[in-house]
Tab-separated table of C-alpha atoms in Angstrom:
chain	number	residue	atom	x	y	z
A	209	MET	CA	96.580	194.944	-134.345
A	210	SER	CA	95.750	195.096	-138.073
A	211	VAL	CA	94.897	198.361	-139.787
A	212	ALA	CA	91.362	197.141	-140.444
A	213	PHE	CA	90.649	196.590	-136.751
A	214	ALA	CA	92.399	199.815	-135.750
A	215	ARG	CA	90.113	201.955	-137.902
A	216	GLU	CA	86.910	200.033	-137.215
A	217	PRO	CA	84.180	202.401	-135.948
A	218	SER	CA	83.000	202.010	-132.358
A	219	TRP	CA	79.494	200.838	-131.617
A	220	ALA	CA	76.738	203.421	-131.826
A	221	PRO	CA	73.140	202.230	-132.381
A	222	ARG	CA	72.288	205.063	-134.743
A	223	LEU	CA	75.236	204.246	-137.048
A	224	PHE	CA	74.562	200.519	-137.487
A	225	PRO	CA	71.687	198.205	-138.409
A	226	PRO	CA	69.653	196.985	-135.411
A	227	ALA	CA	71.293	194.618	-132.911
A	228	ALA	CA	70.339	192.553	-129.877
A	229	ARG	CA	70.921	194.114	-126.453
A	230	ALA	CA	72.769	191.096	-125.032
A	231	PRO	CA	76.367	191.749	-123.898
A	232	ARG	CA	79.129	191.204	-126.430
A	233	ALA	CA	80.474	188.155	-124.554
A	234	VAL	CA	77.040	186.515	-124.548
A	235	GLN	CA	76.534	187.107	-128.270
A	236	THR	CA	80.012	185.718	-128.996
A	237	ALA	CA	79.329	182.549	-127.014
A	238	ARG	CA	75.973	182.001	-128.675
A	239	MET	CA	77.479	182.381	-132.153
A	240	LEU	CA	80.257	179.912	-131.411
A	241	LEU	CA	77.913	177.305	-129.908
A	242	ASP	CA	74.946	177.682	-132.274
A	243	PRO	CA	75.981	179.897	-135.200
A	244	ARG	CA	73.052	179.154	-137.448
A	245	GLY	CA	70.352	179.057	-134.783
A	246	TYR	CA	71.382	182.290	-133.080
A	247	ALA	CA	71.858	184.241	-136.308
A	248	ARG	CA	68.533	182.906	-137.570
A	249	SER	CA	66.763	184.200	-134.479
A	250	LEU	CA	68.243	187.647	-135.139
A	251	ARG	CA	67.097	187.548	-138.760
A	252	ARG	CA	63.541	186.714	-137.684
A	253	ARG	CA	63.651	189.597	-135.234
A	254	PHE	CA	65.350	192.282	-137.332
A	255	GLY	CA	65.037	191.225	-140.972
A	256	PRO	CA	67.703	190.345	-143.588
A	257	VAL	CA	70.171	193.023	-142.412
A	258	PHE	CA	71.197	193.294	-138.752
A	259	SER	CA	74.235	193.829	-136.529
A	260	LEU	CA	76.010	191.230	-134.460
A	261	ARG	CA	78.096	192.446	-131.527
A	262	THR	CA	80.796	189.821	-131.043
A	263	TYR	CA	84.505	189.630	-130.389
A	264	PRO	CA	86.916	190.561	-131.871
A	265	TYR	CA	84.903	193.460	-133.361
A	266	ARG	CA	84.850	196.555	-131.187
A	267	GLY	CA	81.883	197.975	-133.098
A	268	ALA	CA	79.571	195.423	-134.691
A	269	LEU	CA	79.591	192.952	-137.539
A	270	VAL	CA	76.974	194.007	-140.101
A	271	CYS	CA	75.220	190.874	-141.384
A	272	ALA	CA	73.535	190.352	-144.777
A	273	ALA	CA	71.108	187.410	-144.742
A	274	GLY	CA	69.015	187.766	-147.908
A	275	ALA	CA	69.685	187.333	-151.636
A	276	ALA	CA	69.653	191.056	-152.453
A	277	ALA	CA	71.853	192.029	-149.517
A	278	ASN	CA	74.106	189.025	-150.150
A	279	ARG	CA	74.569	190.088	-153.759
A	280	ALA	CA	75.356	193.679	-152.806
A	281	VAL	CA	78.024	192.655	-150.310
A	282	LEU	CA	79.659	190.153	-152.675
A	283	THR	CA	79.553	192.153	-155.918
A	284	ASP	CA	79.389	195.888	-155.144
A	285	HIS	CA	83.148	196.293	-154.768
A	286	ALA	CA	82.949	200.085	-154.752
A	287	ARG	CA	80.991	199.984	-151.490
A	288	PHE	CA	82.132	196.715	-149.903
A	289	THR	CA	85.796	195.852	-150.350
A	290	GLY	CA	87.662	192.652	-149.587
A	291	GLY	CA	91.161	192.033	-148.313
A	292	ASP	CA	91.125	194.114	-145.150
A	293	ALA	CA	87.883	192.394	-144.194
A	294	ALA	CA	89.781	189.133	-143.772
A	295	ALA	CA	92.022	190.678	-141.125
A	296	LEU	CA	90.691	188.143	-138.630
A	297	LEU	CA	92.311	185.347	-140.679
A	298	ALA	CA	95.537	187.171	-141.538
A	299	PRO	CA	97.478	185.791	-138.541
A	300	ALA	CA	96.740	182.276	-139.808
A	301	VAL	CA	97.085	182.560	-143.591
A	302	GLY	CA	99.458	185.522	-143.961
A	303	ALA	CA	98.699	189.089	-145.013
A	304	GLY	CA	99.883	188.391	-148.567
A	305	SER	CA	97.441	185.548	-149.165
A	306	LEU	CA	94.792	186.003	-151.842
A	307	ILE	CA	92.239	185.805	-149.016
A	308	CYS	CA	93.647	188.977	-147.461
A	309	THR	CA	94.857	190.838	-150.579
A	310	PRO	CA	93.010	194.162	-150.990
A	311	PRO	CA	91.996	195.682	-154.329
A	312	PRO	CA	93.472	196.423	-156.789
A	313	LEU	CA	96.237	193.895	-156.002
A	314	HIS	CA	93.722	191.103	-155.561
A	315	LEU	CA	92.756	190.801	-159.234
A	316	GLY	CA	96.383	190.533	-160.372
A	317	HIS	CA	97.162	187.870	-157.798
A	318	ARG	CA	94.005	185.992	-158.727
A	319	LYS	CA	95.015	185.882	-162.393
A	320	LEU	CA	98.341	184.325	-161.412
A	321	LEU	CA	96.722	181.704	-159.185
A	322	LEU	CA	93.775	180.697	-161.389
A	323	PRO	CA	95.492	178.749	-164.234
A	324	PRO	CA	96.413	175.730	-162.052
A	325	PHE	CA	92.735	175.429	-161.092
A	326	HIS	CA	91.406	175.541	-164.663
A	327	GLY	CA	88.929	172.831	-165.626
A	328	ALA	CA	91.369	170.976	-167.892
A	329	ARG	CA	93.956	170.844	-165.117
A	330	ILE	CA	91.379	169.584	-162.630
A	331	ALA	CA	90.495	166.757	-165.002
A	332	CYS	CA	94.156	165.664	-165.036
A	333	TRP	CA	94.063	165.333	-161.248
A	334	GLN	CA	90.915	163.194	-161.143
A	335	GLU	CA	92.644	159.811	-161.183
A	336	ARG	CA	95.134	160.965	-158.536
A	337	VAL	CA	92.268	162.024	-156.273
A	338	ARG	CA	90.472	158.719	-156.866
A	339	GLU	CA	93.587	156.748	-155.920
A	340	LEU	CA	93.948	158.674	-152.669
A	341	VAL	CA	90.273	158.177	-151.825
A	342	ARG	CA	90.444	154.423	-152.433
A	343	SER	CA	93.652	154.027	-150.453
A	344	GLY	CA	92.033	155.828	-147.504
A	345	LEU	CA	88.722	153.959	-147.523
A	346	PRO	CA	89.749	151.056	-145.242
A	347	GLY	CA	90.205	153.562	-142.408
A	348	LEU	CA	86.588	154.642	-142.740
A	349	LEU	CA	84.741	151.520	-143.827
A	350	THR	CA	84.840	149.582	-140.569
A	351	GLY	CA	81.154	148.760	-140.334
A	352	ASP	CA	80.949	150.606	-136.992
A	353	GLY	CA	79.747	154.110	-136.183
A	354	VAL	CA	82.595	156.499	-136.909
A	355	ALA	CA	83.203	160.256	-136.913
A	356	VAL	CA	83.915	161.069	-140.562
A	357	ARG	CA	85.564	164.456	-140.007
A	358	PRO	CA	89.039	163.208	-138.925
A	359	TRP	CA	89.105	160.813	-141.876
A	360	ALA	CA	87.979	163.517	-144.316
A	361	GLN	CA	90.532	165.976	-142.934
A	362	ARG	CA	93.342	163.488	-143.462
A	363	LEU	CA	92.116	162.716	-146.982
A	364	THR	CA	91.790	166.344	-148.092
A	365	LEU	CA	95.166	167.148	-146.558
A	366	ASP	CA	96.770	164.254	-148.457
A	367	ILE	CA	95.172	165.529	-151.661
A	368	ILE	CA	96.499	169.030	-151.017
A	369	LEU	CA	99.986	167.705	-150.283
A	370	ARG	CA	99.973	165.790	-153.569
A	371	VAL	CA	98.068	168.186	-155.830
A	372	VAL	CA	99.032	171.601	-154.429
A	373	PHE	CA	102.494	170.974	-152.969
A	374	GLY	CA	103.482	167.987	-155.082
A	375	VAL	CA	104.932	166.220	-152.033
A	376	GLN	CA	105.723	162.608	-152.905
A	377	VAL	CA	108.195	161.527	-150.195
A	378	PRO	CA	106.205	159.780	-147.408
A	379	ALA	CA	108.366	161.151	-144.579
A	380	ARG	CA	107.966	164.673	-145.888
A	381	ALA	CA	104.211	164.261	-146.207
A	382	ALA	CA	104.048	162.913	-142.643
A	383	ALA	CA	105.898	165.976	-141.315
A	384	PHE	CA	103.511	168.319	-143.125
A	385	ARG	CA	100.487	166.344	-141.952
A	386	HIS	CA	101.564	166.440	-138.315
A	387	ALA	CA	102.271	170.191	-138.410
A	388	LEU	CA	99.058	171.120	-140.215
A	389	ASP	CA	96.869	168.868	-138.055
A	390	ALA	CA	98.093	170.690	-134.964
A	391	PHE	CA	97.858	174.141	-136.502
A	392	VAL	CA	94.286	173.886	-137.825
A	393	ALA	CA	92.970	172.129	-134.711
A	394	THR	CA	89.808	173.673	-133.320
A	395	GLY	CA	91.437	174.849	-130.103
A	396	ASN	CA	94.318	176.518	-131.932
A	397	LEU	CA	92.291	178.480	-134.510
A	398	ALA	CA	89.868	179.558	-131.781
A	399	VAL	CA	92.643	181.943	-130.715
A	400	LEU	CA	91.604	184.166	-133.639
A	401	PHE	CA	88.351	184.934	-131.811
A	402	LEU	CA	89.981	185.923	-128.533
A	403	PRO	CA	90.518	189.567	-127.549
A	404	LYS	CA	93.749	190.882	-129.069
A	405	PRO	CA	95.820	190.825	-125.839
A	406	LEU	CA	95.172	187.063	-125.525
A	407	GLN	CA	96.351	186.453	-129.091
A	408	ARG	CA	99.869	187.637	-128.252
A	409	ASP	CA	102.769	185.296	-127.653
A	410	LEU	CA	102.948	185.307	-123.844
A	411	GLY	CA	105.026	182.156	-123.611
A	412	PRO	CA	104.780	178.542	-124.814
A	413	LEU	CA	101.856	177.724	-122.521
A	414	SER	CA	99.725	180.702	-123.571
A	415	PRO	CA	97.107	180.242	-126.355
A	416	GLY	CA	98.811	182.906	-128.447
A	417	GLY	CA	102.233	181.403	-127.846
A	418	ARG	CA	101.121	177.973	-128.977
A	419	PHE	CA	99.415	179.468	-132.049
A	420	HIS	CA	102.551	181.338	-133.139
A	421	ARG	CA	104.814	178.316	-132.655
A	422	LEU	CA	102.548	175.997	-134.619
A	423	ARG	CA	102.245	178.598	-137.360
A	424	ALA	CA	106.036	178.935	-137.526
A	425	THR	CA	106.431	175.171	-137.963
A	426	VAL	CA	103.988	175.092	-140.899
A	427	ARG	CA	105.611	178.070	-142.582
A	428	ASP	CA	109.138	176.700	-142.098
A	429	LEU	CA	108.132	173.467	-143.830
A	430	THR	CA	106.540	175.442	-146.665
A	431	ARG	CA	109.658	177.599	-147.098
A	432	GLU	CA	111.768	174.467	-147.358
A	433	GLU	CA	109.434	173.022	-149.990
A	434	ILE	CA	109.541	176.225	-152.052
A	435	ALA	CA	113.340	176.299	-151.939
A	436	ALA	CA	113.635	172.624	-152.853
A	437	ARG	CA	111.231	172.996	-155.778
A	438	ARG	CA	113.021	176.057	-157.152
A	439	ALA	CA	116.230	174.039	-157.219
A	440	ALA	CA	114.654	170.868	-158.620
A	441	PRO	CA	115.928	169.959	-162.114
A	442	ASP	CA	112.707	168.037	-162.934
A	443	ARG	CA	110.218	170.847	-162.267
A	444	ALA	CA	109.129	171.453	-165.863
A	445	PRO	CA	106.983	168.321	-166.381
A	446	ARG	CA	105.370	168.478	-162.931
A	447	ASP	CA	101.712	169.512	-162.711
A	448	ASP	CA	101.319	170.334	-159.004
A	449	VAL	CA	100.198	173.854	-158.115
A	450	LEU	CA	103.500	174.882	-156.503
A	451	SER	CA	105.529	173.946	-159.589
A	452	LEU	CA	103.093	175.793	-161.847
A	453	LEU	CA	103.102	178.904	-159.656
A	454	LEU	CA	106.900	179.062	-159.670
A	455	ASP	CA	106.721	179.563	-163.434
A	456	ALA	CA	103.647	181.832	-163.472
A	457	ARG	CA	104.155	185.382	-164.782
A	458	ASP	CA	101.873	188.395	-164.989
A	459	GLU	CA	101.501	190.662	-168.022
A	460	HIS	CA	104.696	192.465	-167.022
A	461	GLY	CA	106.700	189.276	-166.747
A	462	ALA	CA	106.834	189.359	-162.962
A	463	GLY	CA	106.323	186.198	-160.895
A	464	LEU	CA	105.699	185.470	-157.234
A	465	ASP	CA	108.610	185.823	-154.850
A	466	ASP	CA	109.158	183.396	-151.972
A	467	ALA	CA	107.296	185.556	-149.430
A	468	GLN	CA	104.249	185.808	-151.707
A	469	LEU	CA	104.327	182.087	-152.455
A	470	LEU	CA	104.514	181.314	-148.747
A	471	ASP	CA	101.348	183.280	-147.973
A	472	GLU	CA	99.494	182.055	-151.058
A	473	LEU	CA	100.250	178.392	-150.344
A	474	THR	CA	99.299	178.771	-146.679
A	475	GLY	CA	96.013	180.347	-147.724
A	476	LEU	CA	95.302	177.606	-150.267
A	477	VAL	CA	95.944	174.895	-147.691
A	478	LEU	CA	93.877	176.390	-144.887
A	479	ALA	CA	91.023	177.434	-147.180
A	480	GLY	CA	90.817	174.138	-149.061
A	481	TYR	CA	91.687	171.647	-146.362
A	482	GLU	CA	89.007	172.296	-143.748
A	483	THR	CA	86.186	173.500	-145.985
A	484	THR	CA	86.356	170.555	-148.379
A	485	ALA	CA	86.576	168.046	-145.541
A	486	THR	CA	83.569	169.683	-143.879
A	487	THR	CA	81.548	169.542	-147.118
A	488	ILE	CA	82.256	165.807	-147.406
A	489	VAL	CA	81.293	165.183	-143.781
A	490	TRP	CA	78.037	167.116	-143.886
A	491	THR	CA	76.972	165.445	-147.143
A	492	LEU	CA	77.509	161.920	-145.784
A	493	HIS	CA	75.836	162.839	-142.498
A	494	LEU	CA	72.795	164.257	-144.275
A	495	LEU	CA	72.514	161.208	-146.531
A	496	ALA	CA	72.674	158.913	-143.496
A	497	HIS	CA	69.720	160.730	-141.932
A	498	HIS	CA	67.662	160.938	-145.143
A	499	PRO	CA	67.411	157.363	-146.445
A	500	ALA	CA	65.038	158.123	-149.327
A	501	ALA	CA	67.396	160.715	-150.808
A	502	ARG	CA	70.352	158.399	-150.133
A	503	ASP	CA	68.765	155.434	-151.899
A	504	ASP	CA	67.753	157.569	-154.890
A	505	LEU	CA	71.336	158.808	-155.190
A	506	ILE	CA	72.808	155.298	-155.006
A	507	ALA	CA	70.415	154.061	-157.694
A	508	ASP	CA	71.251	157.022	-159.945
A	509	LEU	CA	74.993	156.492	-159.513
A	510	ASP	CA	74.650	152.756	-160.210
A	511	ALA	CA	72.873	153.687	-163.447
A	512	GLY	CA	75.910	155.694	-164.501
A	513	SER	CA	74.433	159.160	-163.938
A	514	ASP	CA	75.850	162.045	-161.913
A	515	ARG	CA	72.684	164.152	-162.125
A	516	LEU	CA	71.565	163.482	-158.557
A	517	LEU	CA	75.151	163.527	-157.275
A	518	LYS	CA	75.631	167.153	-158.264
A	519	ALA	CA	72.173	168.039	-156.927
A	520	THR	CA	72.967	166.336	-153.614
A	521	VAL	CA	76.216	168.254	-153.198
A	522	SER	CA	74.361	171.498	-153.986
A	523	GLU	CA	71.677	170.716	-151.410
A	524	SER	CA	74.286	169.842	-148.800
A	525	GLY	CA	76.005	173.167	-149.520
A	526	ARG	CA	72.689	174.951	-149.106
A	527	LEU	CA	71.616	173.294	-145.885
A	528	ARG	CA	75.067	172.944	-144.281
A	529	PRO	CA	77.528	175.256	-146.050
A	530	ALA	CA	81.077	174.694	-144.870
A	531	VAL	CA	81.782	178.430	-144.912
A	532	HIS	CA	79.533	180.442	-142.624
A	533	HIS	CA	80.116	183.851	-144.226
A	534	ALA	CA	82.343	186.019	-146.420
A	535	MET	CA	83.780	189.242	-145.039
A	536	ARG	CA	84.038	192.731	-146.519
A	537	THR	CA	84.520	196.259	-145.151
A	538	ALA	CA	82.494	199.347	-145.998
A	539	ALA	CA	84.577	201.655	-148.214
A	540	HIS	CA	82.545	204.679	-147.099
A	541	ASP	CA	79.402	205.541	-145.181
A	542	THR	CA	76.636	203.695	-147.004
A	543	GLU	CA	73.483	201.658	-146.473
A	544	LEU	CA	72.406	198.069	-146.785
A	545	GLY	CA	68.803	196.953	-146.866
A	546	GLY	CA	67.685	200.419	-145.794
A	547	HIS	CA	69.975	200.495	-142.737
A	548	PRO	CA	73.076	202.658	-142.205
A	549	VAL	CA	76.548	201.113	-142.455
A	550	PRO	CA	79.461	203.304	-141.303
A	551	ARG	CA	82.774	203.566	-143.126
A	552	HIS	CA	85.305	200.821	-142.250
A	553	ALA	CA	82.653	198.639	-140.577
A	554	PHE	CA	83.037	194.899	-141.098
A	555	VAL	CA	80.238	193.425	-143.240
A	556	ALA	CA	79.450	189.714	-143.608
A	557	ALA	CA	77.422	187.925	-146.259
A	558	LEU	CA	75.851	185.161	-144.137
A	559	PHE	CA	75.452	182.293	-146.596
A	560	SER	CA	74.008	179.966	-144.003
A	561	LEU	CA	71.050	182.278	-143.373
A	562	THR	CA	70.409	183.263	-146.978
A	563	HIS	CA	70.224	179.544	-147.781
A	564	LEU	CA	67.396	179.154	-145.251
A	565	ASP	CA	65.181	181.981	-146.476
A	566	PRO	CA	61.722	180.393	-146.957
A	567	GLU	CA	60.908	182.893	-149.718
A	568	LEU	CA	63.849	181.556	-151.716
A	569	TRP	CA	63.786	177.924	-150.598
A	570	PRO	CA	60.382	176.401	-149.692
A	571	GLN	CA	60.657	174.100	-146.682
A	572	PRO	CA	64.174	175.423	-146.081
A	573	ASP	CA	65.053	172.938	-143.337
A	574	ALA	CA	64.215	169.903	-145.484
A	575	PHE	CA	66.992	168.009	-147.284
A	576	ARG	CA	65.644	167.801	-150.841
A	577	PRO	CA	68.328	167.384	-153.535
A	578	GLU	CA	65.664	167.271	-156.246
A	579	ARG	CA	65.060	170.999	-155.774
A	580	HIS	CA	68.316	171.560	-157.708
A	581	LEU	CA	67.242	169.571	-160.772
A	582	GLY	CA	65.010	172.277	-162.210
A	583	ALA	CA	65.582	175.913	-163.019
A	584	ALA	CA	68.631	177.722	-161.673
A	585	PRO	CA	68.101	179.348	-158.262
A	586	VAL	CA	67.628	183.073	-157.745
A	587	PRO	CA	71.037	184.753	-158.224
A	588	TYR	CA	73.023	184.884	-154.978
A	589	SER	CA	70.518	182.759	-153.104
A	590	LEU	CA	73.027	179.864	-153.145
A	591	THR	CA	76.658	180.849	-152.520
A	592	PRO	CA	78.387	178.129	-150.449
A	593	PHE	CA	81.763	179.128	-151.923
A	594	GLY	CA	81.204	182.871	-151.947
A	595	GLY	CA	80.625	185.001	-155.014
A	596	GLY	CA	81.868	187.879	-157.105
A	597	LEU	CA	85.546	188.485	-157.810
A	598	ARG	CA	86.548	186.899	-154.494
A	599	ARG	CA	84.805	183.567	-155.008
A	600	CYS	CA	86.981	180.676	-153.840
A	601	ILE	CA	89.429	179.767	-156.617
A	602	GLY	CA	89.566	176.133	-155.507
A	603	VAL	CA	85.872	175.413	-156.094
A	604	SER	CA	86.520	172.998	-158.979
A	605	LEU	CA	88.991	170.951	-156.918
A	606	ALA	CA	86.661	170.916	-153.901
A	607	GLN	CA	83.771	169.684	-156.047
A	608	LEU	CA	85.963	167.006	-157.619
A	609	GLU	CA	87.048	165.762	-154.195
A	610	THR	CA	83.516	165.712	-152.773
A	611	GLU	CA	81.968	163.970	-155.770
A	612	THR	CA	84.785	161.414	-155.950
A	613	VAL	CA	84.474	160.554	-152.245
A	614	LEU	CA	80.715	160.059	-152.568
A	615	ARG	CA	81.038	157.880	-155.668
A	616	GLU	CA	83.652	155.652	-154.081
A	617	ILE	CA	81.894	155.249	-150.716
A	618	LEU	CA	78.402	154.751	-152.111
A	619	ALA	CA	79.703	152.115	-154.514
A	620	VAL	CA	80.434	149.803	-151.583
A	621	ALA	CA	78.530	151.111	-148.559
A	622	VAL	CA	75.281	152.643	-147.404
A	623	PRO	CA	75.590	155.460	-144.820
A	624	GLU	CA	73.231	155.105	-141.866
A	625	PRO	CA	72.780	157.114	-138.654
A	626	ALA	CA	75.144	156.472	-135.760
A	627	GLY	CA	73.276	158.811	-133.433
A	628	PRO	CA	70.974	161.820	-133.716
A	629	PRO	CA	71.493	164.547	-136.352
A	630	GLU	CA	74.338	166.793	-135.263
A	631	THR	CA	74.241	170.540	-134.744
A	632	ALA	CA	76.887	172.887	-136.146
A	633	ARG	CA	79.726	174.611	-134.289
A	634	LEU	CA	81.608	177.602	-135.651
A	635	VAL	CA	85.398	177.304	-135.955
A	636	SER	CA	86.851	180.442	-137.511
A	637	VAL	CA	84.470	180.833	-140.504
A	638	THR	CA	83.769	177.096	-140.885
A	639	MET	CA	80.626	175.330	-139.634
A	640	ILE	CA	81.551	171.831	-138.481
A	641	PRO	CA	79.399	168.978	-137.110
A	642	ALA	CA	79.461	169.105	-133.319
A	643	GLN	CA	80.367	165.397	-132.937
A	644	GLY	CA	82.500	164.999	-136.049
A	645	GLY	CA	79.687	163.849	-138.355
A	646	ARG	CA	79.182	160.324	-137.060
A	647	VAL	CA	77.740	157.738	-139.470
A	648	ARG	CA	77.636	153.954	-139.746
A	649	LEU	CA	78.564	152.498	-143.126
A	650	ARG	CA	76.731	149.264	-143.916
A	651	ALA	CA	78.270	147.018	-146.571
A	652	ARG	CA	76.264	146.799	-149.799
A	653	ARG	CA	75.200	143.344	-150.919
A	654	THR	CA	75.930	144.172	-154.545
A	655	HIS	CA	78.417	146.597	-156.056
A	656	PRO	CA	78.690	148.328	-159.429
A	657	ALA	CA	80.906	146.688	-162.043
A	658	GLY	CA	84.602	147.110	-161.367
A	659	TRP	CA	84.357	147.038	-157.559
A	660	VAL	CA	85.765	144.062	-155.657
A	661	ARG	CA	86.612	145.530	-152.243
A	662	GLN	CA	84.375	144.199	-149.480
A	663	LEU	CA	83.603	145.861	-146.188
A	664	PRO	CA	84.192	143.895	-142.991
A	665	GLU	CA	81.127	142.266	-141.556
A	666	ARG	CA	79.427	144.169	-138.779
A	667	ARG	CA	80.710	142.797	-135.468
A	668	PRO	CA	78.012	141.701	-132.992
A	669	ALA	CA	77.581	143.909	-129.956
A	670	SER	CA	79.455	142.623	-126.933
């Protein structure tokens, strides 16, 4: 058991913000099945700060669901610290990952990792991302209703393998893809939410045993890639993240050793792979179910503008953020929103609830991209990628991927519903569409200049 869980305070109503009386198992099930709806009901009942009694927390998870509380949790590092708070994810990403690195080590690691994700570097990757999107489109553009999530997962994984790892050999990429697909599968990562005894390796058929074996496969492949890249004579001109990190040095001239690289790369893959794919899926699904917004976006893109594209991605991130919350721990006994928070308690900034606050966002359940065309929102009322010093370092790459996918798809197809709007399920800290984000892509009659690919005709129903 991690140190953070070992020192977590036990539940006592007088020490925590208010909580529902339902048993811990019931609250856990409700959060997994309807994360946004259940947490929203608690916010209506208790206000923007409340406690959630779920596994694997033996006390309670303190939840911040308003702009002021969200800002405090994300930016007041003296009271709410990161690193240890991500202990739930440490078995998956590695304790040395930036996600799990505590202060003051976090800032130094962040400085080493940030240069590859600088804006100029992202621009160099744009054509590579576009090529991968176009090569993957035939698998999605069938003219039938299709779940977008598997396609988006494969695409974002291929981008990570090319951009982050620099893998160019098809057989090597296939091995990585197979290992990562199995490791990040919903059933495998759900092990992180089980009681600690069930997370142990009790044999190959146990949930914990399967988790540890799949994790070992991913990490073995990553170790091999690190070793091969260190020995590669042609590393200098390469621009993938792994090659750049091998040459990165801090102010003392120290670089990352193999163990640190292993954890950092695992964290980058798991953080960027699922969240970016989920952002793409939700955005297409929302456009399919909101034809007026969809048609406005297509017209704006055809006119050569990206104004509505960026607004649409922002609105998708508000209404269906890929990441449900960001975790911190209380550095000492403190308060949040007028409620007590005991030392070492886990504290979550619940983006998905803050984004639905009617005082911040009128008609919060409506999909209205135009709301992002005016003045900037209230600070920390929109944080789909987190905030403060621990904001996701891959935001620029994620935005590039999402915007490129939308441009390429909407140039040739119109997303339409393939069923009712889907609810969200919680997998680790990611909110995914319950049915994979099903849409039907109808071929456009006309295409912007430069596009010649045609979608297959819709087959008549049998």
